[in-house]
Tab-separated table of C-alpha atoms in Angstrom:
chain	number	residue	atom	x	y	z
A	1	LYS	CA	180.567	124.621	71.680
A	2	ASP	CA	183.227	125.901	69.329
A	3	LYS	CA	180.513	126.996	66.942
A	4	SER	CA	178.847	128.909	69.827
A	5	ALA	CA	182.036	130.562	70.722
A	6	ALA	CA	182.646	131.370	67.091
A	7	SER	CA	179.015	132.677	66.725
A	8	LYS	CA	179.365	134.675	69.995
A	9	ASP	CA	182.482	136.357	68.574
A	10	SER	CA	180.681	136.835	65.270
A	11	THR	CA	177.615	138.414	66.699
A	12	PRO	CA	179.295	141.290	68.507
A	13	GLU	CA	181.523	141.679	65.501
A	14	GLY	CA	178.500	141.641	63.319
A	15	ALA	CA	176.684	144.004	65.616
A	16	ALA	CA	179.714	146.312	65.563
A	17	LYS	CA	179.760	146.243	61.792
A	18	ARG	CA	176.111	147.061	61.779
A	19	ARG	CA	176.564	149.992	64.016
A	20	GLU	CA	179.603	151.114	62.059
A	21	ASP	CA	177.339	150.932	58.931
A	22	GLY	CA	175.071	153.625	60.300
A	23	ALA	CA	172.466	152.810	57.864
A	24	GLU	CA	170.687	150.226	60.105
A	25	THR	CA	170.960	149.950	63.831
A	26	PRO	CA	170.078	146.585	65.197
A	27	LYS	CA	166.777	148.205	66.508
A	28	GLN	CA	165.995	149.258	63.080
A	29	GLN	CA	166.591	145.723	61.672
A	30	LEU	CA	164.415	144.303	64.356
A	31	LEU	CA	161.588	146.664	63.517
A	32	ASP	CA	162.035	145.969	59.882
A	33	ILE	CA	161.736	142.336	60.499
A	34	ILE	CA	158.654	142.596	62.673
A	35	GLY	CA	157.135	144.919	60.249
A	36	SER	CA	157.528	142.540	57.443
A	37	MET	CA	156.015	139.671	59.317
A	38	LYS	CA	152.397	139.384	58.369
A	39	VAL	CA	149.667	138.126	60.718
A	40	GLU	CA	148.439	134.795	59.175
A	41	VAL	CA	144.918	133.643	59.919
A	42	SER	CA	144.979	130.020	59.082
A	43	TYR	CA	147.832	127.921	60.608
A	44	ARG	CA	147.718	125.084	58.142
A	45	LYS	CA	149.068	127.425	55.341
A	46	LYS	CA	151.673	128.605	57.721
A	47	LEU	CA	152.848	125.089	58.521
A	48	GLN	CA	153.060	124.297	54.736
A	49	GLN	CA	155.008	127.509	54.075
A	50	LEU	CA	157.208	126.782	57.021
A	51	LYS	CA	158.217	123.457	55.828
A	52	ALA	CA	158.797	124.738	52.350
A	53	SER	CA	160.905	127.679	53.666
A	54	GLU	CA	162.774	125.465	56.053
A	55	ASN	CA	163.934	123.228	53.091
A	56	LYS	CA	165.078	126.340	51.385
A	57	LYS	CA	166.930	127.433	54.409
A	58	GLN	CA	168.776	124.318	54.757
A	59	ALA	CA	169.759	124.589	51.077
A	60	MET	CA	171.011	128.056	51.765
A	61	ASN	CA	172.964	127.001	54.786
A	62	LYS	CA	175.091	124.708	52.680
A	63	LEU	CA	175.902	127.717	50.553
A	64	GLU	CA	177.005	129.661	53.704
A	65	GLY	CA	174.675	132.579	54.424
A	66	PRO	CA	175.775	136.145	55.324
A	67	ASP	CA	177.716	137.191	58.484
A	68	SER	CA	174.771	138.676	60.387
A	69	GLU	CA	172.889	135.466	60.330
A	70	GLY	CA	175.861	133.490	61.725
A	71	SER	CA	173.962	132.510	64.672
A	72	VAL	CA	170.738	131.784	62.852
A	73	PRO	CA	171.627	128.549	61.045
A	74	GLN	CA	172.971	127.240	64.291
A	75	GLY	CA	169.637	128.103	65.874
A	76	ILE	CA	167.768	126.312	63.183
A	77	THR	CA	169.793	123.234	63.538
A	78	GLU	CA	169.306	123.095	67.145
A	79	ASP	CA	165.580	123.322	66.558
A	80	THR	CA	165.639	120.628	63.896
A	81	GLN	CA	167.345	118.346	66.394
A	82	ARG	CA	164.319	118.964	68.758
A	83	GLY	CA	162.027	117.706	66.050
A	84	LYS	CA	159.851	120.915	65.795
A	85	PRO	CA	160.480	123.306	62.954
A	86	LEU	CA	160.234	126.970	63.978
A	87	ASN	CA	159.337	129.757	61.572
A	88	PRO	CA	162.702	131.113	60.367
A	89	GLU	CA	161.372	134.704	60.374
A	90	LEU	CA	160.600	134.260	64.111
A	91	VAL	CA	163.934	132.904	64.612
A	92	LYS	CA	165.447	135.903	62.841
A	93	ALA	CA	163.627	138.221	64.768
A	94	ALA	CA	164.509	136.531	67.975
A	95	SER	CA	168.177	136.742	67.116
A	96	ALA	CA	167.721	140.548	66.302
A	97	VAL	CA	165.982	141.083	69.575
A	98	ALA	CA	168.637	139.227	71.481
A	99	SER	CA	171.452	141.205	69.802
A	100	SER	CA	169.719	144.537	70.576
A	101	LEU	CA	169.472	143.605	74.254
A	102	PRO	CA	172.491	144.540	76.373
A	103	HIS	CA	172.755	141.310	78.355
A	104	ASN	CA	174.159	137.878	77.491
A	105	LYS	CA	172.966	137.617	73.849
A	106	LYS	CA	173.430	133.838	73.403
A	107	GLN	CA	171.301	133.159	76.555
A	108	THR	CA	168.519	135.603	75.675
A	109	GLU	CA	168.363	134.234	72.248
A	110	SER	CA	168.075	130.665	73.477
A	111	GLU	CA	165.487	131.607	75.972
A	112	LEU	CA	163.364	133.419	73.204
A	113	LEU	CA	163.529	130.392	70.997
A	114	ALA	CA	162.473	128.209	73.814
A	115	GLN	CA	159.492	130.361	74.339
A	116	LEU	CA	158.719	130.197	70.804
A	117	ARG	CA	158.939	126.476	70.685
A	118	ARG	CA	156.526	126.327	73.674
A	119	HIS	CA	154.047	128.499	71.786
A	120	GLU	CA	154.219	126.281	68.808
A	121	GLU	CA	153.714	123.146	70.833
A	122	THR	CA	150.496	124.506	72.430
A	123	THR	CA	149.042	125.562	69.176
A	124	ASP	CA	149.916	122.253	67.470
A	125	LYS	CA	148.170	120.370	70.313
A	126	GLN	CA	145.067	122.537	69.824
A	127	LYS	CA	145.157	121.893	66.111
A	128	LYS	CA	145.555	118.151	66.516
A	129	GLY	CA	142.382	118.167	68.798
A	130	GLY	CA	140.177	118.980	65.903
A	131	THR	CA	139.517	121.841	63.606
A	132	ILE	CA	136.768	124.092	64.872
A	133	ASN	CA	135.338	124.932	61.605
A	134	LEU	CA	132.424	127.239	62.396
A	135	ARG	CA	130.477	126.357	59.219
A	136	ASN	CA	130.339	122.638	60.247
A	137	VAL	CA	129.011	123.603	63.640
A	138	ILE	CA	126.276	125.808	62.358
A	139	SER	CA	125.186	123.382	59.546
A	140	GLU	CA	124.775	120.591	62.191
A	141	MET	CA	122.365	122.766	64.211
A	142	ALA	CA	118.905	122.005	63.001
A	143	VAL	CA	116.195	124.595	62.866
A	144	LYS	CA	113.350	123.882	65.477
A	145	ARG	CA	109.986	123.321	63.888
A	146	GLN	CA	106.899	124.447	65.590
A	147	SER	CA	103.283	123.512	65.071
A	148	PRO	CA	101.234	126.407	63.506
A	149	ALA	CA	98.777	126.278	66.523
A	150	GLN	CA	101.548	127.052	68.903
A	151	ARG	CA	102.977	129.764	66.703
A	152	SER	CA	99.617	131.583	66.481
A	153	ALA	CA	99.181	131.328	70.296
A	154	ARG	CA	102.615	132.945	70.803
A	155	ILE	CA	102.080	135.716	68.418
A	156	SER	CA	98.761	136.663	69.993
A	157	GLY	CA	100.563	136.533	73.381
A	158	ARG	CA	103.126	139.052	71.948
A	159	ILE	CA	100.560	141.537	70.811
A	160	SER	CA	98.873	141.822	74.279
A	161	LEU	CA	99.578	145.132	76.234
A	162	HIS	CA	102.073	144.423	78.839
A	163	LEU	CA	102.588	147.751	80.478
A	164	ASP	CA	105.870	148.295	82.097
A	165	GLU	CA	106.623	150.778	84.883
A	166	ASP	CA	107.340	153.512	82.359
A	167	GLY	CA	104.071	152.630	80.494
A	168	ARG	CA	106.135	151.360	77.563
A	169	ARG	CA	105.196	148.072	76.012
A	170	ILE	CA	107.485	145.374	76.900
A	171	ARG	CA	107.477	141.872	75.492
A	172	PRO	CA	108.093	138.874	77.729
A	173	GLU	CA	111.651	137.695	77.382
A	174	ARG	CA	110.718	134.374	75.817
A	175	SER	CA	109.307	136.042	72.644
A	176	SER	CA	112.866	136.864	71.487
A	177	ALA	CA	113.825	133.171	71.291
A	178	GLN	CA	110.596	132.388	69.388
A	179	SER	CA	110.990	135.159	66.945
A	180	MET	CA	114.629	133.780	66.091
A	181	ASP	CA	112.908	130.376	65.332
A	182	SER	CA	109.897	131.614	63.544
A	183	ARG	CA	111.555	134.445	61.667
A	184	ARG	CA	112.057	132.215	58.604
A	185	SER	CA	108.398	131.279	58.688
A	186	LEU	CA	107.287	134.896	59.064
A	187	LYS	CA	109.075	136.328	56.168
A	188	VAL	CA	108.751	133.385	53.949
A	189	GLY	CA	105.721	133.333	51.635
A	190	LYS	CA	103.844	135.694	49.249
A	191	ARG	CA	103.266	139.157	50.292
A	192	LEU	CA	99.439	139.748	50.867
A	193	ASN	CA	99.433	143.600	50.246
A	194	ILE	CA	96.942	144.217	53.023
A	195	PHE	CA	98.865	147.080	54.618
A	196	THR	CA	99.919	149.635	51.873
A	197	LYS	CA	102.634	152.110	52.652
A	198	ALA	CA	101.249	155.210	54.092
A	199	SER	CA	101.572	158.046	51.623
A	200	THR	CA	101.433	160.714	54.193
A	201	GLU	CA	102.909	163.777	52.616
A	202	PRO	CA	99.763	165.392	51.208
A	203	GLU	CA	98.001	164.605	54.486
A	204	HIS	CA	100.700	166.237	56.501
A	205	ALA	CA	100.457	169.448	54.474
A	206	LEU	CA	96.750	169.536	55.192
A	207	LYS	CA	96.779	168.885	58.931
A	208	THR	CA	99.433	171.458	59.983
A	209	VAL	CA	97.098	174.335	59.603
A	210	SER	CA	94.154	173.279	61.701
A	211	SER	CA	94.439	173.403	65.483
A	212	PRO	CA	93.276	170.511	67.522
A	213	THR	CA	89.478	170.478	67.865
A	214	ILE	CA	87.616	170.135	71.165
A	215	TRP	CA	87.044	166.481	70.316
A	216	ASP	CA	90.713	165.920	70.012
A	217	LEU	CA	91.170	167.543	73.277
A	218	GLU	CA	88.600	165.522	75.066
A	219	PHE	CA	90.008	162.399	73.464
A	220	ALA	CA	93.592	163.275	74.723
A	221	LYS	CA	92.219	163.887	78.129
A	222	GLU	CA	90.573	160.569	78.172
A	223	VAL	CA	93.760	158.876	77.038
A	224	ALA	CA	95.729	160.654	79.612
A	225	ALA	CA	93.191	159.686	82.398
A	226	VAL	CA	93.246	156.100	81.404
A	227	THR	CA	96.973	155.479	80.943
A	228	ALA	CA	98.025	157.519	83.999
A	229	GLN	CA	97.741	154.571	86.503
A	230	PRO	CA	98.583	155.328	90.110
A	231	PRO	CA	102.126	154.216	90.972
A	232	ARG	CA	102.306	150.670	92.243
A	233	ASN	CA	105.350	151.299	94.375
A	234	GLY	CA	107.748	153.919	95.563
A	235	PHE	CA	109.954	153.697	92.625
A	236	GLU	CA	107.182	154.467	90.256
A	237	GLU	CA	106.204	157.428	92.520
A	238	MET	CA	109.652	158.778	92.351
A	239	ILE	CA	109.831	158.240	88.653
A	240	GLN	CA	106.680	160.327	88.314
A	241	TRP	CA	107.941	163.037	90.524
A	242	THR	CA	111.210	163.293	88.573
A	243	LYS	CA	109.165	163.722	85.332
A	244	GLU	CA	107.106	166.411	87.009
A	245	GLY	CA	110.153	168.140	88.138
A	246	ILE	CA	109.559	167.788	91.816
A	247	LEU	CA	112.483	165.371	92.368
A	248	TRP	CA	116.002	166.082	91.168
A	249	GLU	CA	117.715	163.760	88.720
A	250	PHE	CA	120.377	161.562	90.258
A	251	PRO	CA	123.365	161.681	90.057
A	252	ILE	CA	122.890	165.285	90.926
A	253	ASP	CA	124.085	167.725	88.251
A	254	ASN	CA	125.109	170.897	89.969
A	255	GLU	CA	124.683	172.976	86.786
A	256	VAL	CA	121.114	171.968	85.915
A	257	GLY	CA	119.621	175.506	85.459
A	258	MET	CA	122.834	177.131	84.301
A	259	GLU	CA	123.968	177.097	80.746
A	260	ASP	CA	126.651	179.568	80.822
A	261	ASP	CA	128.102	179.497	77.250
A	262	ALA	CA	130.268	182.466	77.839
A	263	GLU	CA	134.116	182.188	77.803
A	264	PHE	CA	136.255	183.241	80.668
A	265	HIS	CA	137.245	186.460	78.911
A	266	GLU	CA	133.697	187.644	78.790
A	267	HIS	CA	133.546	187.356	82.569
A	268	ILE	CA	136.894	189.036	83.413
A	269	PHE	CA	137.305	191.788	80.802
A	270	LEU	CA	134.369	193.936	81.358
A	271	GLU	CA	135.957	197.365	80.551
A	272	LYS	CA	134.115	197.428	77.198
A	273	HIS	CA	130.903	197.972	79.022
A	274	LEU	CA	132.335	201.040	80.595
A	275	GLU	CA	132.003	203.198	77.595
A	276	GLY	CA	128.990	205.069	78.666
A	277	PHE	CA	130.601	206.545	81.662
A	278	PRO	CA	132.901	209.747	81.968
A	279	LYS	CA	136.524	208.945	81.668
A	280	GLU	CA	137.573	210.674	84.807
A	281	GLY	CA	136.181	211.420	88.143
A	282	PRO	CA	134.839	209.502	91.159
A	283	VAL	CA	132.187	207.772	89.079
A	284	ARG	CA	134.681	206.281	86.909
A	285	HIS	CA	136.753	205.134	89.904
A	286	PHE	CA	133.652	203.676	91.439
A	287	MET	CA	132.671	201.779	88.313
A	288	GLU	CA	136.185	200.413	87.919
A	289	LEU	CA	135.953	198.989	91.531
A	290	VAL	CA	132.520	197.425	90.548
A	291	ILE	CA	134.000	195.914	87.534
A	292	CYS	CA	136.876	194.491	89.561
A	293	GLY	CA	134.500	192.929	91.927
A	294	LEU	CA	132.271	191.532	89.165
A	295	SER	CA	135.204	189.882	87.359
A	296	LYS	CA	136.118	188.008	90.560
A	297	ASN	CA	132.603	186.773	91.055
A	298	PRO	CA	132.148	183.134	89.807
A	299	TYR	CA	128.441	182.849	90.774
A	300	LEU	CA	126.912	185.316	88.409
A	301	SER	CA	126.323	184.715	84.683
A	302	VAL	CA	127.674	187.282	82.156
A	303	LYS	CA	124.152	188.506	81.567
A	304	GLN	CA	123.601	189.382	85.219
A	305	LYS	CA	127.028	191.263	85.277
A	306	VAL	CA	126.132	193.149	82.298
A	307	GLU	CA	122.528	194.091	83.915
A	308	HIS	CA	124.306	195.396	86.962
A	309	ILE	CA	126.654	197.677	84.910
A	310	GLU	CA	123.611	198.794	82.871
A	311	TRP	CA	121.632	199.654	85.919
A	312	PHE	CA	124.504	201.815	87.295
A	313	GLN	CA	124.702	203.587	83.973
A	314	LYS	CA	121.030	204.436	83.973
A	315	TYR	CA	121.307	205.563	87.609
A	316	PHE	CA	124.162	207.930	87.158
A	317	GLU	CA	122.541	209.307	84.051
A	318	GLU	CA	119.480	210.189	86.072
A	319	LYS	CA	121.623	211.869	88.718
A	320	LYS	CA	123.686	213.807	86.093
A	321	GLU	CA	122.218	217.178	87.104
A	322	LEU	CA	122.974	216.395	90.825
A	323	LEU	CA	126.408	215.468	89.912
A	324	GLN	CA	127.069	218.639	87.785
A	325	GLU	CA	126.030	220.778	90.799
A	326	ILE	CA	128.813	219.272	92.973
B	1	MET	CA	101.351	164.870	61.808
B	2	ALA	CA	98.374	163.363	63.557
B	3	ALA	CA	100.737	162.089	66.172
B	4	ALA	CA	102.227	165.467	66.692
B	5	ALA	CA	98.871	167.071	67.110
B	6	LEU	CA	97.814	164.525	69.677
B	7	CYS	CA	101.042	165.076	71.584
B	8	TRP	CA	100.355	168.806	71.814
B	9	ALA	CA	96.718	168.037	72.846
B	10	LEU	CA	97.951	165.628	75.437
B	11	ARG	CA	100.498	168.116	76.978
B	12	ALA	CA	97.703	170.785	77.112
B	13	ALA	CA	95.340	168.323	78.736
B	14	GLN	CA	97.956	167.471	81.228
B	15	GLN	CA	98.245	171.121	82.260
B	16	VAL	CA	94.567	171.606	82.365
B	17	LEU	CA	93.476	168.548	84.118
B	18	PRO	CA	96.008	167.273	86.720
B	19	SER	CA	96.575	163.421	86.717
B	20	PRO	CA	93.969	161.789	89.058
B	21	CYS	CA	96.388	159.680	90.898
B	22	PRO	CA	96.178	160.547	94.685
B	23	ARG	CA	98.991	162.632	96.004
B	24	GLN	CA	99.043	164.884	98.943
B	25	VAL	CA	99.196	168.445	97.933
B	26	ARG	CA	99.987	171.137	100.437
B	27	GLY	CA	97.696	174.101	99.553
B	28	TYR	CA	97.692	175.904	102.991
B	29	TYR	CA	100.515	177.299	105.067
B	30	VAL	CA	100.457	176.219	108.756
B	31	ASP	CA	99.317	179.764	109.852
B	32	TRP	CA	99.224	183.413	108.732
B	33	ARG	CA	102.599	184.192	110.245
B	34	MET	CA	104.058	181.605	107.986
B	35	LEU	CA	102.077	183.128	105.057
B	36	ARG	CA	103.520	186.607	105.786
B	37	ASP	CA	107.033	185.150	106.104
B	38	VAL	CA	106.605	183.597	102.596
B	39	LYS	CA	105.434	186.998	101.217
B	40	ARG	CA	108.462	188.668	102.676
B	41	ARG	CA	110.857	186.040	101.328
B	42	LYS	CA	109.379	186.690	97.761
B	43	MET	CA	109.720	190.371	98.026
B	44	ALA	CA	113.205	190.185	99.282
B	45	PHE	CA	114.021	188.038	96.329
B	46	GLU	CA	112.522	190.513	93.809
B	47	HIS	CA	114.344	193.621	95.376
B	48	ALA	CA	117.548	191.966	96.184
B	49	ASP	CA	119.532	193.296	93.231
B	50	GLU	CA	118.330	196.800	93.603
B	51	ARG	CA	119.147	196.907	97.357
B	52	LEU	CA	122.548	195.505	96.572
B	53	ARG	CA	123.308	198.250	94.045
B	54	ILE	CA	122.043	201.028	96.086
B	55	ASN	CA	123.874	199.859	99.115
B	56	ALA	CA	126.948	199.653	96.966
B	57	ILE	CA	126.570	203.368	96.455
B	58	ARG	CA	125.871	204.177	99.964
B	59	LYS	CA	128.726	202.179	101.642
B	60	ASN	CA	131.264	204.045	99.660
B	61	SER	CA	134.131	206.451	100.355
B	62	ILE	CA	134.704	207.446	96.695
B	63	LEU	CA	131.432	208.953	95.581
B	64	PRO	CA	130.238	212.343	96.900
B	65	LYS	CA	128.316	212.514	100.069
B	66	GLU	CA	125.282	214.138	98.419
B	67	LEU	CA	124.871	211.141	96.031
B	68	GLN	CA	124.990	208.918	99.004
B	69	GLU	CA	122.309	210.803	100.789
B	70	VAL	CA	120.054	210.510	97.828
B	71	ALA	CA	120.765	206.869	97.821
B	72	ASP	CA	119.820	206.603	101.421
B	73	LYS	CA	116.479	208.159	100.751
B	74	GLU	CA	115.959	205.876	97.810
B	75	ILE	CA	116.502	202.610	99.822
B	76	ALA	CA	114.220	203.848	102.524
B	77	ALA	CA	111.567	204.366	99.968
B	78	LEU	CA	111.489	200.741	98.959
B	79	PRO	CA	108.707	198.556	100.418
B	80	ARG	CA	109.338	197.487	103.936
B	81	ASP	CA	109.029	193.838	103.281
B	82	SER	CA	111.715	193.923	100.657
B	83	CYS	CA	114.563	193.824	103.221
B	84	PRO	CA	116.037	190.392	104.029
B	85	VAL	CA	116.352	191.284	107.705
B	86	ARG	CA	112.553	190.920	108.233
B	87	ILE	CA	112.871	187.251	107.264
B	88	ARG	CA	112.538	184.853	110.080
B	89	ASN	CA	113.638	181.185	109.676
B	90	ARG	CA	110.555	179.487	110.924
B	91	CYS	CA	109.986	175.775	111.225
B	92	VAL	CA	108.641	174.405	108.086
B	93	LEU	CA	106.235	172.050	109.503
B	94	THR	CA	104.962	173.867	112.669
B	95	SER	CA	105.957	177.576	111.922
B	96	ARG	CA	107.845	177.729	115.255
B	97	PRO	CA	110.006	180.890	115.209
B	98	ARG	CA	112.360	179.723	117.824
B	99	GLY	CA	114.586	176.624	118.242
B	100	VAL	CA	114.948	175.968	114.451
B	101	LYS	CA	117.922	174.171	113.253
B	102	ARG	CA	118.962	175.743	109.908
B	103	ARG	CA	120.131	172.476	108.160
B	104	TRP	CA	116.847	170.820	108.508
B	105	ARG	CA	114.541	173.829	108.655
B	106	LEU	CA	112.670	172.071	111.488
B	107	SER	CA	111.935	173.037	115.059
B	108	ARG	CA	113.613	171.071	117.715
B	109	ILE	CA	110.505	169.264	118.767
B	110	VAL	CA	109.742	168.032	115.275
B	111	PHE	CA	113.283	167.098	114.593
B	112	ARG	CA	113.347	164.944	117.733
B	113	HIS	CA	110.086	163.335	116.833
B	114	PHE	CA	111.364	162.350	113.366
B	115	ALA	CA	114.762	161.260	114.614
B	116	ASP	CA	113.296	158.947	117.108
B	117	HIS	CA	111.121	157.324	114.482
B	118	ALA	CA	114.200	156.894	112.427
B	119	GLN	CA	112.878	159.118	109.624
B	120	MET	CA	115.880	161.392	109.514
B	121	SER	CA	118.554	159.963	107.406
B	122	GLY	CA	121.911	159.814	109.020
B	123	VAL	CA	120.736	161.156	112.471
B	124	GLN	CA	121.441	159.057	115.484
B	125	ARG	CA	121.049	159.589	119.169
B	126	ALA	CA	124.353	160.698	120.676
B	127	MET	CA	126.094	158.426	123.075
B	128	TRP	CA	129.815	158.884	124.176
């Protein structure tokens, strides 16, 4: 308890010293510590390192470490009494966190260390249960062997035309599992070279010029007539209607037809379109009112607004003689 | 390339030959009055912009009156069916000119018929 009192005095002094230094605030120290801590994947190495470092730490303790870590050796001795070694870096970090917090530093530090201890215990329990080495698990799994007759039957089943609602080909779900097992057997073996790679470039160049012949059209019509099955239920009917454009697409998009790419300034600042009009007079006044109204209209596209203004321009040019009489 | 050509041919074929699956297609309007109403709506849509602009010149206190008189004559010269006032909101199914609710575009009798057979979504008999 004397030690604790001494350390309590030392930590505020140490903290004060640190603040007086100005170079590193306790927060900065904490950040440095956390930043230097690396995430380690395998816990076994960590344990070994921990034991090695703990021996070193105990050796250092005998030599009396620096002031700021006055509370740390005490923390470590406490932990070793419990029989469970904690990572000294974590302990350092915990002490730094505790010192940065405004409340009772000793209490927070002890709480943090208790938390750390609990974490270590749970991880140790898991480790003692047995290492879950993924490689062992996979190696133990055996590949299922199938008879060639069964395999051929499944392949033929896969090739059959199973038309879905959309007319797309959909394999039955079970085929995916089969493919996993028989993948090795499919790709193993010599290539037969029955199907050569299609060298299509020269053919493409030839076929672009000729338009589809009547026979092609007939064939296309036949194909369309055969594949267009009547809808089996209401859903398919609705799908067909949506494709044809009779039914809207849900969720309803309010801006389906509109693709207004214009920015807001093109909608509002329409004075540049007024260049064809006389600068003064009732016509100009009228057109300025028109522009004011158009700029406030959110429902028209920029093209429509410009069309309005151009119509007025044409109209007033036609009536120029009339206007000059007045 | 063969695939693309076939696609194009397919699309052309679909336009030429409609799919043979049975579907009710409304080729006739209920009566001639409905047809005339449809024609009026189409014309009104075509001339809507012009009418709007000429009316903007007419209903004006800034432009000179002579100009407005000329505009009056112009708008009178437009075809008679192009004005929106001549459109009558008829019932869509029976072409009844009166007793038509705007939201459903149906006459009151048809509306009642469908509502009683629970074919109007969200419509219920009032009771309070």
